[in-house]
Coordinates of C-alpha atoms in Angstrom, one line a residue:
Chain A
M608 CA 0.0 0.0 0.0
P609 CA 2.4 2.7 -1.2
I610 CA 1.6 6.4 -0.3
V611 CA 2.4 9.1 -2.8
V612 CA 2.2 12.7 -1.8
K613 CA 2.2 15.0 -4.9
N614 CA 2.7 18.7 -4.9
L615 CA 0.9 19.0 -1.6
T616 CA 0.3 22.5 -0.4
H617 CA -1.7 23.4 2.7
I618 CA -2.8 26.9 3.8
Y619 CA -4.4 27.4 7.1
M620 CA -7.2 30.0 7.1
P621 CA -6.8 31.0 3.5
G622 CA -8.2 34.4 2.6
T623 CA -8.1 35.8 6.2
P624 CA -5.5 38.0 7.8
F625 CA -4.4 34.8 9.7
Q626 CA -3.6 33.0 6.5
S627 CA -0.4 30.9 6.8
V628 CA 1.2 28.5 4.5
A629 CA 1.9 25.3 6.5
L630 CA 3.0 23.0 3.6
Q631 CA 4.4 24.1 0.2
D632 CA 4.7 21.7 -2.7
V633 CA 5.7 18.6 -0.8
N634 CA 6.5 15.5 -2.8
W635 CA 7.1 12.2 -1.0
T636 CA 6.8 8.5 -1.8
I637 CA 6.5 5.9 0.9
E638 CA 6.9 2.4 -0.3
D639 CA 5.5 -0.7 1.4
G640 CA 7.4 -1.8 4.5
E641 CA 9.7 1.2 4.7
F642 CA 10.6 2.7 8.0
W643 CA 10.8 6.5 7.7
G644 CA 11.9 9.2 10.2
L645 CA 10.3 12.6 9.8
I646 CA 12.4 15.4 11.3
G647 CA 12.1 19.1 11.5
H648 CA 12.0 22.1 13.9
T649 CA 8.7 22.7 15.7
G650 CA 6.4 24.5 13.3
S651 CA 8.2 23.1 10.2
G652 CA 5.0 21.3 9.0
K653 CA 5.6 17.7 10.2
S654 CA 2.3 17.4 12.0
T655 CA 0.3 19.1 9.2
L656 CA 1.9 16.7 6.8
I657 CA 1.1 13.5 8.7
Q658 CA -2.5 14.6 9.2
H659 CA -2.9 14.6 5.4
L660 CA -1.8 10.9 5.2
N661 CA -5.0 9.6 6.6
G662 CA -7.3 12.4 5.4
L663 CA -7.6 14.3 8.7
L664 CA -6.6 17.4 6.8
K665 CA -7.4 18.1 3.1
P666 CA -4.8 19.6 0.8
T667 CA -5.3 23.2 -0.4
S668 CA -3.8 21.8 -3.6
G669 CA -2.0 18.7 -4.6
E670 CA -2.8 15.0 -3.9
V671 CA -2.4 12.2 -1.4
I672 CA -2.6 8.9 -3.2
I673 CA -2.9 5.7 -1.2
D674 CA -2.9 2.4 -3.0
G675 CA -3.5 4.3 -6.3
V676 CA -6.5 6.2 -5.0
N677 CA -6.6 9.9 -4.4
I678 CA -8.0 9.9 -0.9
N679 CA -9.6 13.4 -1.3
E680 CA -11.7 12.5 -4.2
R681 CA -15.5 12.3 -3.8
G682 CA -16.8 8.9 -2.8
V683 CA -13.6 7.7 -1.1
N684 CA -14.4 6.0 2.3
L685 CA -12.1 7.9 4.7
R686 CA -13.1 5.7 7.5
E687 CA -11.5 2.8 5.7
I688 CA -8.4 4.9 5.0
R689 CA -8.0 5.8 8.7
Q690 CA -8.1 2.1 9.6
K691 CA -5.3 1.4 7.1
V692 CA -3.3 4.4 8.1
G693 CA -3.1 4.4 11.9
L694 CA -2.0 7.7 13.5
V695 CA -0.7 7.8 17.0
F696 CA -0.7 11.4 18.2
Q697 CA 1.7 13.0 20.8
Y698 CA 0.7 12.1 24.3
P699 CA -1.8 9.5 23.0
E700 CA -2.5 8.5 26.6
H701 CA -4.5 11.7 27.0
Q702 CA -7.0 10.1 24.7
L703 CA -7.7 7.1 26.8
F704 CA -11.2 7.2 28.1
E705 CA -12.7 3.8 28.9
E706 CA -13.0 2.1 32.3
T707 CA -10.8 -0.8 31.4
V708 CA -7.8 -1.4 29.2
E709 CA -9.7 -4.0 27.3
K710 CA -12.6 -1.7 26.5
D711 CA -10.3 1.1 25.5
V712 CA -8.3 -1.0 23.0
A713 CA -11.6 -2.5 21.6
F714 CA -13.0 0.9 20.8
G715 CA -11.5 1.1 17.3
P716 CA -12.3 -2.4 16.1
K717 CA -15.8 -2.1 17.5
N718 CA -16.4 0.8 15.2
M719 CA -15.3 -1.4 12.3
D720 CA -18.3 -3.6 12.9
L721 CA -16.2 -6.7 13.4
P722 CA -17.6 -9.9 15.0
E723 CA -17.1 -10.1 18.8
E724 CA -14.6 -12.9 18.6
E725 CA -12.5 -11.1 16.1
I726 CA -12.5 -8.0 18.3
G727 CA -11.4 -10.0 21.3
R728 CA -8.6 -11.6 19.3
R729 CA -7.4 -8.3 18.1
V730 CA -7.4 -6.7 21.5
R731 CA -5.4 -9.5 22.9
E732 CA -3.0 -9.5 20.0
A733 CA -2.5 -5.7 20.1
L734 CA -1.8 -5.6 23.8
E735 CA 0.8 -8.4 23.4
L736 CA 2.4 -6.6 20.5
V737 CA 3.1 -3.6 22.7
G738 CA 4.6 -5.9 25.3
L739 CA 1.7 -5.9 27.8
N740 CA 0.3 -9.1 29.4
Y741 CA -3.3 -9.3 28.3
S742 CA -4.7 -11.3 31.2
E743 CA -2.9 -9.2 33.8
I744 CA -3.9 -5.8 32.4
K745 CA -7.2 -6.2 30.6
D746 CA -9.5 -5.4 33.5
R747 CA -7.4 -2.6 35.0
S748 CA -8.3 1.0 34.6
P749 CA -6.0 2.7 32.1
F750 CA -5.7 5.6 34.4
E751 CA -3.9 3.7 37.2
L752 CA -1.1 2.5 34.9
S753 CA 2.4 4.1 34.7
G754 CA 3.0 6.7 31.9
G755 CA 4.8 4.2 29.7
Q756 CA 2.1 1.6 30.1
M757 CA -0.6 4.1 29.3
R758 CA 1.1 5.1 26.2
R759 CA 1.5 1.5 25.1
V760 CA -2.2 0.9 25.7
A761 CA -3.0 3.9 23.5
I762 CA -0.7 2.5 20.8
A763 CA -2.4 -0.9 21.1
G764 CA -5.7 0.9 20.4
V765 CA -4.4 1.9 17.0
L766 CA -2.8 -1.5 16.3
A767 CA -6.1 -3.3 17.0
M768 CA -7.4 -1.8 13.8
K769 CA -4.6 -3.6 12.0
P770 CA -3.3 -0.6 10.1
K771 CA -0.9 -1.2 7.1
V772 CA 0.8 2.1 7.9
L773 CA 1.6 3.2 11.4
I774 CA 2.5 6.9 12.0
L775 CA 3.8 7.8 15.4
D776 CA 4.2 11.5 16.4
E777 CA 6.9 11.7 19.0
P778 CA 6.0 8.4 20.8
T779 CA 8.7 8.7 23.4
V780 CA 8.4 12.3 24.5
G781 CA 8.2 12.7 28.3
L782 CA 9.2 9.1 29.0
D783 CA 12.3 8.1 31.0
P784 CA 15.1 6.3 29.1
R785 CA 13.8 2.8 29.9
G786 CA 10.2 3.7 28.9
R787 CA 11.6 5.2 25.7
D788 CA 13.7 2.1 24.9
E789 CA 10.8 -0.2 25.5
I790 CA 8.5 1.7 23.1
L791 CA 11.1 1.8 20.4
R792 CA 11.9 -1.9 20.8
E793 CA 8.2 -2.6 20.4
I794 CA 8.0 -0.6 17.3
V795 CA 10.9 -2.5 15.8
R796 CA 9.4 -5.8 16.8
L797 CA 6.1 -4.8 15.4
R798 CA 7.6 -4.1 12.0
E799 CA 9.5 -7.4 12.0
R800 CA 6.3 -9.3 12.8
Q801 CA 3.7 -7.5 10.9
N802 CA 5.8 -6.0 8.1
I803 CA 4.0 -2.7 8.3
T804 CA 5.2 0.6 7.1
V805 CA 6.2 3.0 9.9
I806 CA 6.7 6.7 10.0
L807 CA 8.3 8.0 13.1
V808 CA 8.2 11.8 13.9
S809 CA 10.9 12.5 16.5
H810 CA 13.3 15.2 17.8
S811 CA 15.8 12.6 19.0
M812 CA 18.4 12.2 16.3
E813 CA 19.9 9.4 18.3
D814 CA 16.7 7.4 18.1
I815 CA 16.1 8.2 14.4
A816 CA 19.7 7.2 13.5
K817 CA 19.4 3.8 15.3
L818 CA 16.1 2.8 13.8
V819 CA 14.9 4.1 10.4
D820 CA 15.8 3.3 6.8
K821 CA 15.1 6.8 5.5
I822 CA 14.7 10.3 6.7
A823 CA 12.6 13.2 5.4
V824 CA 13.6 16.7 6.6
M825 CA 11.0 19.4 6.9
H826 CA 11.7 23.1 7.1
R827 CA 9.2 26.0 6.8
G828 CA 6.6 23.8 5.2
R829 CA 8.9 22.3 2.6
M830 CA 10.5 18.9 2.4
V831 CA 14.1 20.1 2.0
D832 CA 15.9 16.8 2.0
S833 CA 15.3 13.0 2.1
G834 CA 17.6 10.0 2.1
T835 CA 19.2 7.4 4.2
P836 CA 20.4 8.4 7.7
R837 CA 24.0 8.4 6.5
E838 CA 23.2 10.7 3.6
I839 CA 21.2 13.1 5.8
F840 CA 23.5 13.3 8.8
R841 CA 26.5 13.9 6.5
N842 CA 25.1 17.3 6.0
Y843 CA 25.9 18.7 9.5
E844 CA 26.0 22.4 8.4
G845 CA 22.8 22.2 6.5
L846 CA 20.9 20.6 9.4
S847 CA 22.2 22.9 12.0
S848 CA 21.3 25.9 9.9
I849 CA 17.7 24.9 10.2
G850 CA 17.9 24.2 13.9
L851 CA 18.4 20.4 13.8
D852 CA 21.1 18.3 15.4
I853 CA 22.9 15.2 14.4
P854 CA 23.6 12.3 16.8
Q855 CA 26.3 13.2 19.3
I856 CA 28.3 10.3 18.2
T857 CA 28.2 11.3 14.5
H858 CA 29.3 14.8 15.6
L859 CA 32.3 13.3 17.4
M860 CA 33.4 11.5 14.3
L861 CA 33.1 14.8 12.2
R862 CA 35.2 16.6 14.8
L863 CA 37.9 13.9 14.6
K864 CA 37.9 14.1 10.8
H865 CA 38.3 17.9 11.1
Q866 CA 41.4 17.3 13.2
G867 CA 42.8 15.4 10.2
K868 CA 42.2 11.9 11.6
D869 CA 41.5 9.1 9.2
V870 CA 38.1 8.0 10.4
S871 CA 34.8 7.4 8.6
T872 CA 32.1 10.0 9.5
E873 CA 29.3 7.7 8.4
V874 CA 28.8 6.5 11.9
L875 CA 25.3 6.5 13.5
T876 CA 25.6 4.5 16.7
V877 CA 28.0 4.0 19.6
E878 CA 28.7 0.5 18.4
E879 CA 29.8 1.7 15.0
A880 CA 31.9 4.4 16.5
E881 CA 33.6 1.9 18.7
A882 CA 34.5 -0.3 15.7
E883 CA 35.7 2.6 13.6
I884 CA 37.9 4.1 16.3
L885 CA 39.4 0.7 17.1
R886 CA 40.2 0.2 13.4
A887 CA 41.9 3.7 13.2
A888 CA 43.8 3.1 16.4
R889 CA 45.1 -0.3 15.2
R890 CA 46.4 1.3 12.0
K891 CA 48.5 3.5 14.3
G892 CA 49.5 0.5 16.3
R893 CA 47.7 1.9 19.4
A894 CA 45.3 -1.0 19.9
Chain B
M1279 CA 20.6 30.5 60.2
A1280 CA 21.7 27.8 57.8
A1281 CA 21.6 28.8 54.1
E1282 CA 20.5 25.5 52.7
I1283 CA 17.8 23.0 52.1
L1284 CA 18.3 20.1 54.5
A1285 CA 16.4 16.8 54.3
E1286 CA 16.9 14.5 57.3
S1287 CA 15.7 10.9 57.3
V1288 CA 12.7 11.8 55.2
Y1289 CA 10.0 9.3 54.5
Y1290 CA 6.9 9.9 52.4
Q1291 CA 3.9 7.9 51.4
Y1292 CA 1.0 8.7 49.2
S1293 CA -2.4 8.1 50.9
Q1294 CA -3.6 5.3 48.6
A1295 CA -0.2 3.7 48.0
K1296 CA 1.1 0.6 49.7
D1297 CA 4.7 1.3 49.2
L1298 CA 6.7 4.3 50.5
A1299 CA 7.5 6.9 47.8
L1300 CA 10.6 8.1 49.6
K1301 CA 12.7 6.1 52.1
D1302 CA 15.3 7.6 54.4
I1303 CA 16.3 10.6 52.3
N1304 CA 19.2 12.6 53.7
L1305 CA 20.3 15.5 51.5
R1306 CA 21.8 18.9 51.8
I1307 CA 21.5 21.5 49.0
Q1308 CA 23.8 24.4 49.7
K1309 CA 23.1 27.9 48.7
G1310 CA 24.6 28.7 45.2
E1311 CA 24.8 25.0 44.1
F1312 CA 23.4 23.6 40.8
V1313 CA 22.2 20.2 41.6
A1314 CA 20.6 17.8 39.1
I1315 CA 18.4 14.9 40.2
I1316 CA 18.0 12.0 37.8
G1317 CA 16.2 8.7 38.2
P1318 CA 13.7 6.5 36.4
N1319 CA 9.9 7.3 36.4
G1320 CA 8.5 6.5 39.8
S1321 CA 11.8 6.8 41.6
G1322 CA 10.6 9.6 43.8
K1323 CA 12.3 12.6 42.1
S1324 CA 9.1 14.8 41.8
T1325 CA 7.9 13.8 45.2
L1326 CA 11.2 14.9 46.7
A1327 CA 11.0 18.2 44.8
K1328 CA 7.6 18.9 46.3
L1329 CA 8.9 18.3 49.8
F1330 CA 11.6 20.9 49.2
N1331 CA 9.1 23.8 49.2
G1332 CA 6.5 22.4 51.5
L1333 CA 4.0 21.3 48.9
F1334 CA 4.3 17.9 50.6
I1335 CA 5.1 17.4 54.3
P1336 CA 7.3 14.4 55.3
A1337 CA 5.5 11.5 56.9
K1338 CA 8.7 11.0 59.0
G1339 CA 11.8 13.1 59.2
S1340 CA 12.1 16.7 58.4
V1341 CA 12.9 19.2 55.6
R1342 CA 14.2 22.6 56.5
V1343 CA 14.7 25.5 54.1
D1344 CA 17.1 28.0 55.6
G1345 CA 16.4 26.5 58.9
L1346 CA 12.6 26.8 58.5
D1347 CA 10.9 23.5 59.1
T1348 CA 8.2 22.7 56.4
R1349 CA 6.1 20.8 59.1
D1350 CA 5.4 24.1 60.8
R1351 CA 2.4 25.7 59.0
E1352 CA 3.5 29.2 60.0
N1353 CA 6.6 28.8 57.9
I1354 CA 4.9 27.7 54.7
W1355 CA 4.5 31.0 52.9
K1356 CA 8.0 32.1 53.7
I1357 CA 9.3 28.7 52.5
R1358 CA 7.4 28.9 49.2
Q1359 CA 8.8 32.4 48.6
K1360 CA 12.3 31.2 49.2
A1361 CA 11.9 28.1 47.1
G1362 CA 10.1 28.6 43.8
M1363 CA 9.0 25.7 41.5
V1364 CA 8.7 25.3 37.8
F1365 CA 6.8 22.3 36.4
Q1366 CA 6.9 20.2 33.2
N1367 CA 4.0 21.6 31.3
P1368 CA 4.3 25.3 30.5
D1369 CA 0.6 25.5 29.5
N1370 CA -0.5 24.5 33.0
Q1371 CA 1.5 27.3 34.7
I1372 CA 0.5 30.3 32.8
V1373 CA -2.4 32.2 34.3
A1374 CA -2.6 35.6 32.5
T1375 CA -3.3 36.6 28.9
V1376 CA -0.3 39.0 28.7
V1377 CA 3.2 37.9 29.5
E1378 CA 3.9 40.9 31.8
E1379 CA 0.8 40.2 33.9
D1380 CA 1.7 36.6 34.1
V1381 CA 5.1 37.4 35.6
A1382 CA 3.4 39.9 38.0
F1383 CA 1.0 37.4 39.3
G1384 CA 3.3 36.0 42.0
P1385 CA 4.6 39.3 43.5
E1386 CA 1.0 40.7 43.4
N1387 CA -0.1 37.9 45.6
L1388 CA 2.8 38.7 48.0
G1389 CA 1.4 42.2 48.3
V1390 CA 4.4 43.8 46.8
P1391 CA 3.8 47.6 46.0
P1392 CA 3.0 48.3 42.3
E1393 CA 6.2 50.2 41.5
E1394 CA 8.3 47.4 42.9
I1395 CA 6.3 44.8 41.0
K1396 CA 7.0 46.7 37.7
K1397 CA 10.7 46.7 38.5
R1398 CA 10.7 43.0 39.4
V1399 CA 8.8 42.0 36.3
Y1400 CA 11.2 43.9 34.1
E1401 CA 14.2 42.4 35.8
A1402 CA 12.8 38.9 35.6
L1403 CA 12.0 39.2 31.9
K1404 CA 15.5 40.6 31.3
I1405 CA 17.1 37.6 33.0
V1406 CA 15.1 35.1 30.8
E1407 CA 15.8 37.4 27.8
L1408 CA 12.1 38.1 27.0
T1409 CA 11.9 41.8 27.6
D1410 CA 10.6 42.4 24.1
F1411 CA 7.7 39.9 24.7
D1412 CA 6.2 41.7 27.8
Q1413 CA 3.0 42.7 25.9
K1414 CA 2.6 39.4 24.0
A1415 CA 0.0 36.7 24.6
P1416 CA 1.6 33.7 26.2
H1417 CA -0.2 31.2 24.1
L1418 CA 1.4 32.6 21.0
L1419 CA 4.9 31.9 22.3
S1420 CA 7.0 28.7 21.6
G1421 CA 7.3 26.0 24.2
G1422 CA 10.7 27.2 25.3
Q1423 CA 9.6 30.8 25.5
K1424 CA 6.5 29.8 27.6
Q1425 CA 8.7 27.9 30.0
R1426 CA 11.0 30.9 30.3
V1427 CA 7.9 33.0 31.2
A1428 CA 7.1 30.5 33.9
I1429 CA 10.7 30.8 35.2
A1430 CA 10.4 34.7 35.1
G1431 CA 7.2 34.3 37.2
V1432 CA 9.2 32.4 39.8
I1433 CA 12.2 34.9 39.6
A1434 CA 9.8 37.8 40.3
M1435 CA 9.1 36.3 43.7
K1436 CA 12.8 36.7 44.5
P1437 CA 13.4 33.1 45.6
D1438 CA 16.9 31.9 46.6
Y1439 CA 16.1 28.4 45.5
I1440 CA 14.6 27.4 42.1
I1441 CA 13.3 23.8 41.8
L1442 CA 12.6 22.7 38.2
D1443 CA 10.7 19.5 37.7
E1444 CA 11.5 18.2 34.2
P1445 CA 11.1 21.7 32.7
T1446 CA 12.3 20.5 29.3
A1447 CA 10.4 17.2 29.0
M1448 CA 7.8 18.7 26.6
L1449 CA 10.1 20.9 24.6
D1450 CA 11.9 20.5 21.3
P1451 CA 15.7 20.6 21.1
V1452 CA 15.8 24.4 20.6
G1453 CA 13.4 25.0 23.4
R1454 CA 15.4 22.7 25.6
R1455 CA 18.6 24.6 24.9
E1456 CA 16.9 27.9 25.7
V1457 CA 15.6 26.8 29.0
I1458 CA 18.9 25.1 30.1
N1459 CA 20.9 28.2 29.2
T1460 CA 18.5 30.3 31.2
V1461 CA 18.9 27.9 34.2
K1462 CA 22.7 28.0 34.0
R1463 CA 22.6 31.8 33.9
L1464 CA 20.3 31.9 36.9
N1465 CA 22.9 29.9 38.8
R1466 CA 26.1 31.5 37.5
E1467 CA 25.1 35.1 37.2
E1468 CA 22.2 35.6 39.6
G1469 CA 23.5 33.2 42.2
K1470 CA 20.3 31.2 42.5
T1471 CA 20.5 27.8 43.9
I1472 CA 19.2 25.3 41.3
V1473 CA 17.6 21.9 41.7
L1474 CA 17.0 20.5 38.3
I1475 CA 15.0 17.2 37.8
T1476 CA 15.6 15.8 34.4
H1477 CA 15.6 12.7 32.1
F1478 CA 18.2 14.3 29.8
M1479 CA 21.7 13.3 30.8
E1480 CA 23.2 16.1 28.7
E1481 CA 21.5 18.5 31.0
A1482 CA 22.6 16.7 34.2
V1483 CA 26.1 16.8 33.0
Q1484 CA 26.1 20.6 33.4
A1485 CA 25.3 20.6 37.1
D1486 CA 27.8 20.8 39.9
R1487 CA 26.4 17.7 41.6
V1488 CA 24.2 14.9 40.5
I1489 CA 21.8 12.9 42.7
V1490 CA 20.6 9.6 41.4
M1491 CA 17.3 8.2 42.8
N1492 CA 15.9 4.8 42.4
R1493 CA 12.8 3.2 44.1
G1494 CA 12.5 6.1 46.6
R1495 CA 16.1 6.2 47.7
V1496 CA 19.1 8.2 46.9
V1497 CA 21.4 5.6 45.3
M1498 CA 24.3 7.7 44.1
E1499 CA 25.6 11.2 44.7
G1500 CA 28.6 13.0 43.2
T1501 CA 30.0 15.2 40.5
P1502 CA 28.7 14.5 37.0
R1503 CA 32.1 13.0 36.2
E1504 CA 31.9 10.6 39.2
I1505 CA 28.3 9.6 38.5
F1506 CA 28.5 9.1 34.7
S1507 CA 31.7 7.0 34.8
R1508 CA 29.5 4.4 36.5
V1509 CA 28.0 3.4 33.2
E1510 CA 26.9 -0.1 34.2
E1511 CA 25.2 0.8 37.4
L1512 CA 23.3 3.6 35.6
K1513 CA 22.1 1.3 32.9
E1514 CA 21.1 -1.3 35.5
I1515 CA 18.5 1.2 36.9
G1516 CA 17.4 2.2 33.5
L1517 CA 19.2 5.4 33.0
D1518 CA 21.3 6.7 30.1
V1519 CA 24.7 8.1 29.8
P1520 CA 25.8 10.5 27.1
Q1521 CA 26.8 8.7 23.9
V1522 CA 30.5 9.9 24.2
T1523 CA 30.6 8.6 27.8
E1524 CA 29.4 5.3 26.7
L1525 CA 31.9 5.2 23.8
A1526 CA 34.8 6.0 26.2
H1527 CA 33.7 3.3 28.5
R1528 CA 33.5 0.7 25.7
L1529 CA 36.9 1.7 24.2
K1530 CA 38.5 1.5 27.6
G1531 CA 37.0 -2.0 27.9
R1532 CA 38.7 -2.9 24.6
G1533 CA 42.1 -1.8 26.1
L1534 CA 42.4 1.6 24.5
E1535 CA 44.0 4.3 26.7
V1536 CA 40.9 6.4 27.2
R1537 CA 39.6 8.0 30.4
G1538 CA 36.4 6.5 31.7
D1539 CA 34.9 9.7 32.8
I1540 CA 34.5 11.6 29.5
L1541 CA 31.4 13.9 29.4
T1542 CA 31.6 16.0 26.3
I1543 CA 32.6 15.8 22.6
D1544 CA 35.5 18.2 23.3
E1545 CA 37.0 15.9 26.0
M1546 CA 36.6 12.9 23.8
V1547 CA 38.3 14.6 20.8
E1548 CA 41.2 15.7 23.0
C1549 CA 41.5 12.2 24.5
L1550 CA 41.3 10.3 21.2
C1551 CA 43.6 12.6 19.0
P1552 CA 46.9 11.2 20.3
L1553 CA 45.7 7.7 19.6
L1554 CA 44.5 8.1 16.0

């Protein structure tokens, strides 16, 4: 189910004194099974862009084509699109509302008019996918769980609709390092098991570097760059000029290179840096 | 009179909870210090912060701010004026529709005369570098700017201690940098004592002293260098270390001559250059 964004422009409150261009001529192709990171300064248009991918916002001009269908054409069933393209907002736990975890996760599939057994099966499966023990947690109130658990219940609610594409808007913000690692691990596992397409919006370049296949960079409503993490993070000057960082470890390698050291700067994780520095030290007979 | 926050054998328990939230806490925060408190969710960091200015009262033990015991109700207003708090969500802390009025809210409630309030508001906004924003509506500001307005509101009360409970958790990297630079300036230039609770290790690294909490107890205490060189122990309780610190630790493990207490890129570059 590829998604093609073509010449997408979105203007908020057009024709009023408050008119503002949120997206300008964005082109983006997301193939099946890809794992994308979407980065950009606050206000760069990331959230506006992802809300177009399941029809929550309509383009001012341009198209969003999912599985060959322009989703903004008359007669397109947007409810179906929203089941296929699951969107997890920031702080999704604020949207929990039911008395029990089970009921909360079942809310989406219930609206899909599925048979009872199928709903039950999906709820169980979704909770287990996010690393929660179904029988232990199903009857508890979502509001007495820890922050990390609440967030996973909220994500399970989207997974229970069996989306083909999962979009997560800053899923780890506000969590402690362990909570963050757990959520990210679940996302990776989910992709391996369900082979779904994932789009991750994040401010953490370290997380992005570790996880995704491709990165799209937004700045002032335009998609200014896209490519593999190595390609994107190579452009340190360009990224910092639009207020973005690169992973600390990549920055270190760039600094060593500037000092005239013979090291690769295409390093994205601590493990890779370790190997690269050991290699360089060996060449000098220091290790 | 002692110029410090002193916690002695403090225990705390939430009314519905079966476990203690804090167990036998003994801490001294001296005037002028910049202390960071780190620890996983549920380790008791925020609870401890709320004990420091009398929002919570210890179940056992005592907390004294400049010698004033928080258990004594008569002291509470004096203590809250001495120790101001900034919370995680800037939107929950802003009360007025104009920045200037928001910052004035605290001193107005203290009964400060109008002329003095004006002066304090101006000075507070100057410290957080928002003097040009005094007539703006807070909801139109960025997250980092809003949080700085919240900090200005606290500064206008002229506290000696400023306790910040994850002030950057909801901000983007730019906002985070703005707030941390403000916090550092408050400490270095204005001489305010800072207690910063955070999940971001790059922020904790900038403090004079780091306190690590786990399951209601203080489990480590020391300079950032001492604390972050204990990579394994920190990971054990679910905390991070900066990427360069972890790299140094790994390289040292592989027999390279690298210090184990590296905290910044600059230090790592300096340390690696002779080897490469």
